[in-house]
Tab-separated table of N, CA and C in Angstrom:
chain	number	residue	atom	x	y	z
A	1	MET	N	92.346	-3.153	97.681
A	1	MET	CA	91.130	-4.515	98.715
A	1	MET	C	89.688	-3.591	98.353
A	2	THR	N	88.627	-3.658	98.402
A	2	THR	CA	87.705	-4.103	97.947
A	2	THR	C	86.859	-4.512	99.465
A	3	ILE	N	86.376	-2.686	100.065
A	3	ILE	CA	85.467	-2.666	100.971
A	3	ILE	C	83.460	-3.496	100.557
A	4	THR	N	83.424	-4.601	101.361
A	4	THR	CA	81.555	-4.624	101.095
A	4	THR	C	81.046	-4.072	102.057
A	5	ILE	N	80.012	-3.452	100.994
A	5	ILE	CA	79.005	-3.212	102.181
A	5	ILE	C	77.496	-3.023	102.630
A	6	GLY	N	77.174	-3.275	103.865
A	6	GLY	CA	75.109	-3.270	103.293
A	6	GLY	C	73.908	-2.555	104.277
A	7	ILE	N	73.565	-2.119	102.898
A	7	ILE	CA	72.801	-1.311	103.405
A	7	ILE	C	71.238	-1.648	104.661
A	8	ASN	N	71.079	-1.415	106.734
A	8	ASN	CA	70.196	-1.587	107.380
A	8	ASN	C	69.222	-0.326	107.211
A	9	GLY	N	68.009	-0.886	106.145
A	9	GLY	CA	67.578	1.073	105.419
A	9	GLY	C	67.422	1.236	104.054
A	10	PHE	N	66.168	1.686	104.151
A	10	PHE	CA	66.255	1.797	102.635
A	10	PHE	C	65.213	3.629	101.833
A	11	GLY	N	65.255	3.622	102.888
A	11	GLY	CA	64.159	5.448	102.816
A	11	GLY	C	65.536	6.483	102.281
A	12	ARG	N	65.628	7.797	102.726
A	12	ARG	CA	66.128	8.058	101.929
A	12	ARG	C	67.998	8.108	102.323
A	13	ILE	N	67.573	8.354	102.745
A	13	ILE	CA	69.067	8.126	103.721
A	13	ILE	C	69.956	6.619	103.003
A	14	GLY	N	69.125	5.146	102.620
A	14	GLY	CA	69.866	4.174	102.403
A	14	GLY	C	69.354	4.676	100.912
A	15	ARG	N	68.444	5.153	100.150
A	15	ARG	CA	68.218	5.100	98.828
A	15	ARG	C	69.947	6.389	98.455
A	16	CYS	N	69.848	7.654	99.310
A	16	CYS	CA	71.066	7.989	98.349
A	16	CYS	C	72.623	8.278	99.097
A	17	THR	N	72.586	6.544	99.493
A	17	THR	CA	74.369	6.232	100.428
A	17	THR	C	74.665	5.547	99.331
A	18	LEU	N	72.927	4.972	98.724
A	18	LEU	CA	73.357	3.691	97.902
A	18	LEU	C	73.990	4.360	95.819
A	19	ALA	N	72.920	4.657	95.831
A	19	ALA	CA	72.856	6.278	94.054
A	19	ALA	C	74.228	7.193	94.000
A	20	HIS	N	74.842	7.285	95.765
A	20	HIS	CA	76.845	8.048	95.214
A	20	HIS	C	77.266	7.374	95.247
A	21	ILE	N	77.049	5.655	96.111
A	21	ILE	CA	78.189	5.076	95.424
A	21	ILE	C	78.763	4.089	93.579
A	22	ALA	N	76.879	4.353	93.905
A	22	ALA	CA	77.271	3.203	91.932
A	22	ALA	C	77.121	4.486	91.514
A	23	GLU	N	77.069	5.551	91.193
A	23	GLU	CA	77.961	6.515	90.375
A	23	GLU	C	78.748	7.447	90.361
A	24	SER	N	79.406	6.958	91.779
A	24	SER	CA	81.250	7.041	92.529
A	24	SER	C	81.676	6.109	90.395
A	25	ALA	N	83.382	7.198	90.674
A	25	ALA	CA	83.994	6.412	89.860
A	25	ALA	C	84.732	5.263	89.978
A	26	ARG	N	84.417	5.150	92.039
A	26	ARG	CA	85.143	4.660	93.432
A	26	ARG	C	84.887	3.102	92.774
A	27	ASN	N	86.167	1.981	93.019
A	27	ASN	CA	86.358	0.430	92.727
A	27	ASN	C	86.771	-0.179	94.114
A	28	ASP	N	86.796	0.596	94.851
A	28	ASP	CA	87.345	-0.156	96.111
A	28	ASP	C	86.231	0.116	96.842
A	29	VAL	N	84.777	0.826	97.267
A	29	VAL	CA	83.409	0.158	97.302
A	29	VAL	C	82.851	-0.852	96.775
A	30	GLU	N	81.291	-1.606	97.277
A	30	GLU	CA	80.657	-2.524	96.914
A	30	GLU	C	80.125	-2.515	97.163
A	31	ILE	N	78.676	-2.036	97.707
A	31	ILE	CA	76.901	-2.812	98.050
A	31	ILE	C	76.644	-3.905	97.149
A	32	VAL	N	76.594	-4.914	98.548
A	32	VAL	CA	76.060	-6.383	98.651
A	32	VAL	C	74.855	-6.951	98.736
A	33	ALA	N	74.599	-6.266	99.823
A	33	ALA	CA	73.777	-6.571	100.557
A	33	ALA	C	72.088	-4.840	101.212
A	34	ILE	N	71.175	-5.201	100.960
A	34	ILE	CA	70.176	-3.369	101.135
A	34	ILE	C	69.339	-4.756	102.227
A	35	ASN	N	69.243	-4.178	104.124
A	35	ASN	CA	67.722	-4.731	104.137
A	35	ASN	C	66.526	-3.615	104.015
A	36	ALA	N	65.962	-4.121	102.976
A	36	ALA	CA	64.659	-3.019	103.190
A	36	ALA	C	63.182	-3.575	102.650
A	37	THR	N	62.002	-3.355	104.069
A	37	THR	CA	61.314	-3.602	104.009
A	37	THR	C	60.688	-2.846	102.928
A	38	GLY	N	59.293	-3.818	102.075
A	38	GLY	CA	57.917	-3.171	101.943
A	38	GLY	C	59.470	-4.279	100.116
A	39	PRO	N	57.712	-3.892	99.234
A	39	PRO	CA	58.383	-5.365	97.683
A	39	PRO	C	59.093	-4.667	97.438
A	40	ILE	N	59.628	-5.348	96.550
A	40	ILE	CA	61.694	-4.783	96.065
A	40	ILE	C	61.562	-4.428	94.720
A	41	GLU	N	60.553	-3.908	94.003
A	41	GLU	CA	60.296	-3.048	92.344
A	41	GLU	C	59.910	-2.185	93.075
A	42	THR	N	59.276	-1.403	94.671
A	42	THR	CA	59.017	0.094	94.559
A	42	THR	C	60.073	0.134	94.725
A	43	ASN	N	60.737	-0.448	96.026
A	43	ASN	CA	62.561	0.624	96.672
A	43	ASN	C	62.949	0.511	94.981
A	44	ALA	N	62.695	-0.054	94.005
A	44	ALA	CA	63.685	-0.016	93.172
A	44	ALA	C	63.413	0.710	92.249
A	45	HIS	N	61.450	1.701	91.876
A	45	HIS	CA	61.048	2.467	91.876
A	45	HIS	C	61.217	4.355	92.323
A	46	LEU	N	61.297	4.523	93.742
A	46	LEU	CA	61.592	4.803	94.688
A	46	LEU	C	63.238	5.597	94.538
A	47	LEU	N	64.175	4.242	94.037
A	47	LEU	CA	65.518	4.880	93.233
A	47	LEU	C	65.323	5.111	92.304
A	48	LYS	N	65.019	4.541	91.532
A	48	LYS	CA	64.847	5.888	90.580
A	48	LYS	C	64.319	7.001	89.930
A	49	TYR	N	63.345	7.940	90.713
A	49	TYR	CA	62.572	8.665	90.542
A	49	TYR	C	62.595	9.118	91.714
A	50	ASP	N	63.573	9.850	91.868
A	50	ASP	CA	64.032	10.379	93.439
A	50	ASP	C	63.091	12.085	93.391
A	51	SER	N	62.406	11.803	94.428
A	51	SER	CA	61.658	13.663	94.014
A	51	SER	C	62.918	14.993	94.793
A	52	VAL	N	63.089	14.868	94.419
A	52	VAL	CA	64.611	15.756	95.460
A	52	VAL	C	65.686	15.177	94.476
A	53	HIS	N	66.247	14.142	94.187
A	53	HIS	CA	68.038	14.356	93.939
A	53	HIS	C	67.409	14.450	91.897
A	54	GLY	N	66.322	14.244	91.496
A	54	GLY	CA	66.054	13.545	90.149
A	54	GLY	C	65.446	12.430	90.370
A	55	ARG	N	66.066	11.820	88.695
A	55	ARG	CA	66.312	11.062	88.252
A	55	ARG	C	67.822	9.921	88.795
A	56	PHE	N	67.804	8.457	88.332
A	56	PHE	CA	69.021	8.104	88.722
A	56	PHE	C	69.066	7.693	87.263
A	57	PRO	N	70.718	7.967	86.875
A	57	PRO	CA	71.248	8.632	85.550
A	57	PRO	C	70.934	6.661	85.040
A	58	GLY	N	71.510	5.861	85.812
A	58	GLY	CA	71.495	4.530	85.338
A	58	GLY	C	70.600	3.574	85.449
A	59	GLN	N	70.883	2.159	84.740
A	59	GLN	CA	69.857	1.326	84.822
A	59	GLN	C	69.142	0.178	86.227
A	60	ILE	N	68.119	-0.198	86.060
A	60	ILE	CA	68.191	-0.779	86.962
A	60	ILE	C	67.240	-1.607	87.284
A	61	ARG	N	67.565	-3.287	87.442
A	61	ARG	CA	67.130	-4.578	86.920
A	61	ARG	C	66.553	-4.945	88.319
A	62	VAL	N	65.587	-5.996	88.827
A	62	VAL	CA	65.012	-6.500	89.870
A	62	VAL	C	65.519	-7.899	88.766
A	63	GLU	N	65.718	-8.790	90.513
A	63	GLU	CA	65.667	-10.025	89.096
A	63	GLU	C	65.734	-10.730	90.120
A	64	GLY	N	64.622	-11.607	91.295
A	64	GLY	CA	64.868	-12.348	92.631
A	64	GLY	C	64.461	-11.669	93.790
A	65	ASN	N	65.784	-11.287	94.273
A	65	ASN	CA	65.161	-10.977	95.529
A	65	ASN	C	67.129	-9.902	95.578
A	66	THR	N	67.236	-9.666	94.123
A	66	THR	CA	68.590	-8.379	93.853
A	66	THR	C	68.350	-7.006	92.653
A	67	ILE	N	68.470	-5.822	93.484
A	67	ILE	CA	68.711	-4.784	91.992
A	67	ILE	C	69.897	-5.213	92.291
A	68	ASP	N	69.902	-4.583	90.760
A	68	ASP	CA	71.485	-4.749	89.670
A	68	ASP	C	71.162	-3.152	89.467
A	69	LEU	N	72.421	-2.881	89.702
A	69	LEU	CA	72.566	-1.372	89.300
A	69	LEU	C	74.094	-1.420	88.024
A	70	GLY	N	74.347	-2.882	87.810
A	70	GLY	CA	74.966	-2.209	86.056
A	70	GLY	C	76.447	-2.731	87.706
A	71	ARG	N	76.233	-3.036	88.526
A	71	ARG	CA	78.260	-3.353	89.089
A	71	ARG	C	78.208	-4.683	90.032
A	72	GLY	N	76.777	-5.011	89.347
A	72	GLY	CA	76.787	-6.620	89.700
A	72	GLY	C	75.508	-6.296	90.752
A	73	PRO	N	74.909	-7.335	90.813
A	73	PRO	CA	73.581	-7.804	92.007
A	73	PRO	C	74.408	-7.662	93.429
A	74	ILE	N	72.746	-6.918	93.682
A	74	ILE	CA	72.552	-6.802	95.469
A	74	ILE	C	72.313	-7.807	95.761
A	75	ARG	N	71.700	-8.152	97.137
A	75	ARG	CA	70.880	-9.709	97.829
A	75	ARG	C	70.240	-8.024	98.655
A	76	VAL	N	68.856	-8.375	98.586
A	76	VAL	CA	67.821	-7.760	99.309
A	76	VAL	C	67.611	-8.705	100.012
A	77	MET	N	67.382	-8.013	100.846
A	77	MET	CA	66.926	-8.517	102.993
A	77	MET	C	65.480	-7.249	102.484
A	78	SER	N	64.400	-8.481	103.776
A	78	SER	CA	62.666	-7.818	104.286
A	78	SER	C	62.217	-8.275	105.621
A	79	THR	N	63.224	-7.630	106.437
A	79	THR	CA	63.228	-8.214	107.540
A	79	THR	C	62.838	-6.689	108.464
A	80	TYR	N	62.267	-6.941	109.536
A	80	TYR	CA	62.378	-5.673	110.774
A	80	TYR	C	63.544	-5.888	112.209
A	81	ASN	N	63.547	-7.049	112.041
A	81	ASN	CA	64.470	-7.650	113.365
A	81	ASN	C	65.938	-8.286	112.572
A	82	PRO	N	66.585	-7.615	113.555
A	82	PRO	CA	67.780	-7.633	112.877
A	82	PRO	C	68.486	-8.625	113.140
A	83	ASP	N	67.800	-9.211	113.841
A	83	ASP	CA	68.459	-10.626	114.546
A	83	ASP	C	67.810	-11.729	113.187
A	84	GLU	N	67.809	-11.276	112.769
A	84	GLU	CA	67.057	-12.266	111.367
A	84	GLU	C	67.748	-11.880	110.426
A	85	LEU	N	68.832	-10.994	109.963
A	85	LEU	CA	69.626	-10.514	109.024
A	85	LEU	C	70.701	-11.684	108.890
A	86	ASP	N	71.042	-11.539	107.497
A	86	ASP	CA	72.618	-12.493	107.033
A	86	ASP	C	73.033	-11.370	106.618
A	87	TRP	N	74.202	-11.150	107.071
A	87	TRP	CA	75.571	-10.130	106.818
A	87	TRP	C	76.053	-10.803	106.463
A	88	GLU	N	76.523	-11.496	106.400
A	88	GLU	CA	77.709	-12.883	105.300
A	88	GLU	C	78.134	-11.807	104.170
A	89	GLY	N	79.325	-11.689	104.217
A	89	GLY	CA	80.259	-11.811	103.187
A	89	GLY	C	79.977	-9.690	103.143
A	90	VAL	N	79.526	-9.510	104.674
A	90	VAL	CA	79.698	-7.611	104.220
A	90	VAL	C	80.939	-7.195	105.536
A	91	ASP	N	81.432	-6.017	104.855
A	91	ASP	CA	82.647	-5.748	106.230
A	91	ASP	C	81.680	-4.646	106.635
A	92	VAL	N	81.467	-3.883	106.176
A	92	VAL	CA	80.593	-2.309	106.847
A	92	VAL	C	79.083	-2.465	106.964
A	93	VAL	N	78.103	-2.401	107.567
A	93	VAL	CA	76.942	-1.918	107.746
A	93	VAL	C	75.903	-1.025	108.033
A	94	LEU	N	76.048	0.362	107.364
A	94	LEU	CA	75.696	1.140	107.123
A	94	LEU	C	74.407	1.273	107.831
A	95	GLU	N	73.556	1.247	108.771
A	95	GLU	CA	72.030	2.016	110.098
A	95	GLU	C	71.781	3.098	109.667
A	96	CYS	N	70.394	2.990	108.354
A	96	CYS	CA	70.006	3.955	108.029
A	96	CYS	C	68.624	4.574	108.214
A	97	THR	N	68.140	2.896	109.587
A	97	THR	CA	66.759	3.564	109.413
A	97	THR	C	66.692	4.201	110.301
A	98	GLY	N	67.268	4.150	111.387
A	98	GLY	CA	67.444	5.452	112.390
A	98	GLY	C	66.522	5.457	113.468
A	99	LYS	N	66.492	3.834	113.590
A	99	LYS	CA	65.122	3.017	114.709
A	99	LYS	C	66.332	3.273	115.519
A	100	PHE	N	68.479	2.656	115.836
A	100	PHE	CA	68.871	1.526	115.869
A	100	PHE	C	70.143	2.861	116.311
């Protein structure tokens, strides 16, 4: 059974979490949604070029409101209000904003 994960917040912790799961060989965990404020292209760039952990080894593709790291598209939302987030299809949300 695959556990679907959403990430709320795409700062250092959110990006490191996504990179770690994407680089792992696990096929029982899937990131399906991210809430990240700011332009999606900027967030993809920050994921690709981390100043501490180095360059993300895989391909990162942005298309519309999704980021794809080669394991399927990840839906990206952008809101500061948690009441507006649509976590449909998500089993677990990781709170990575530090606000809640």
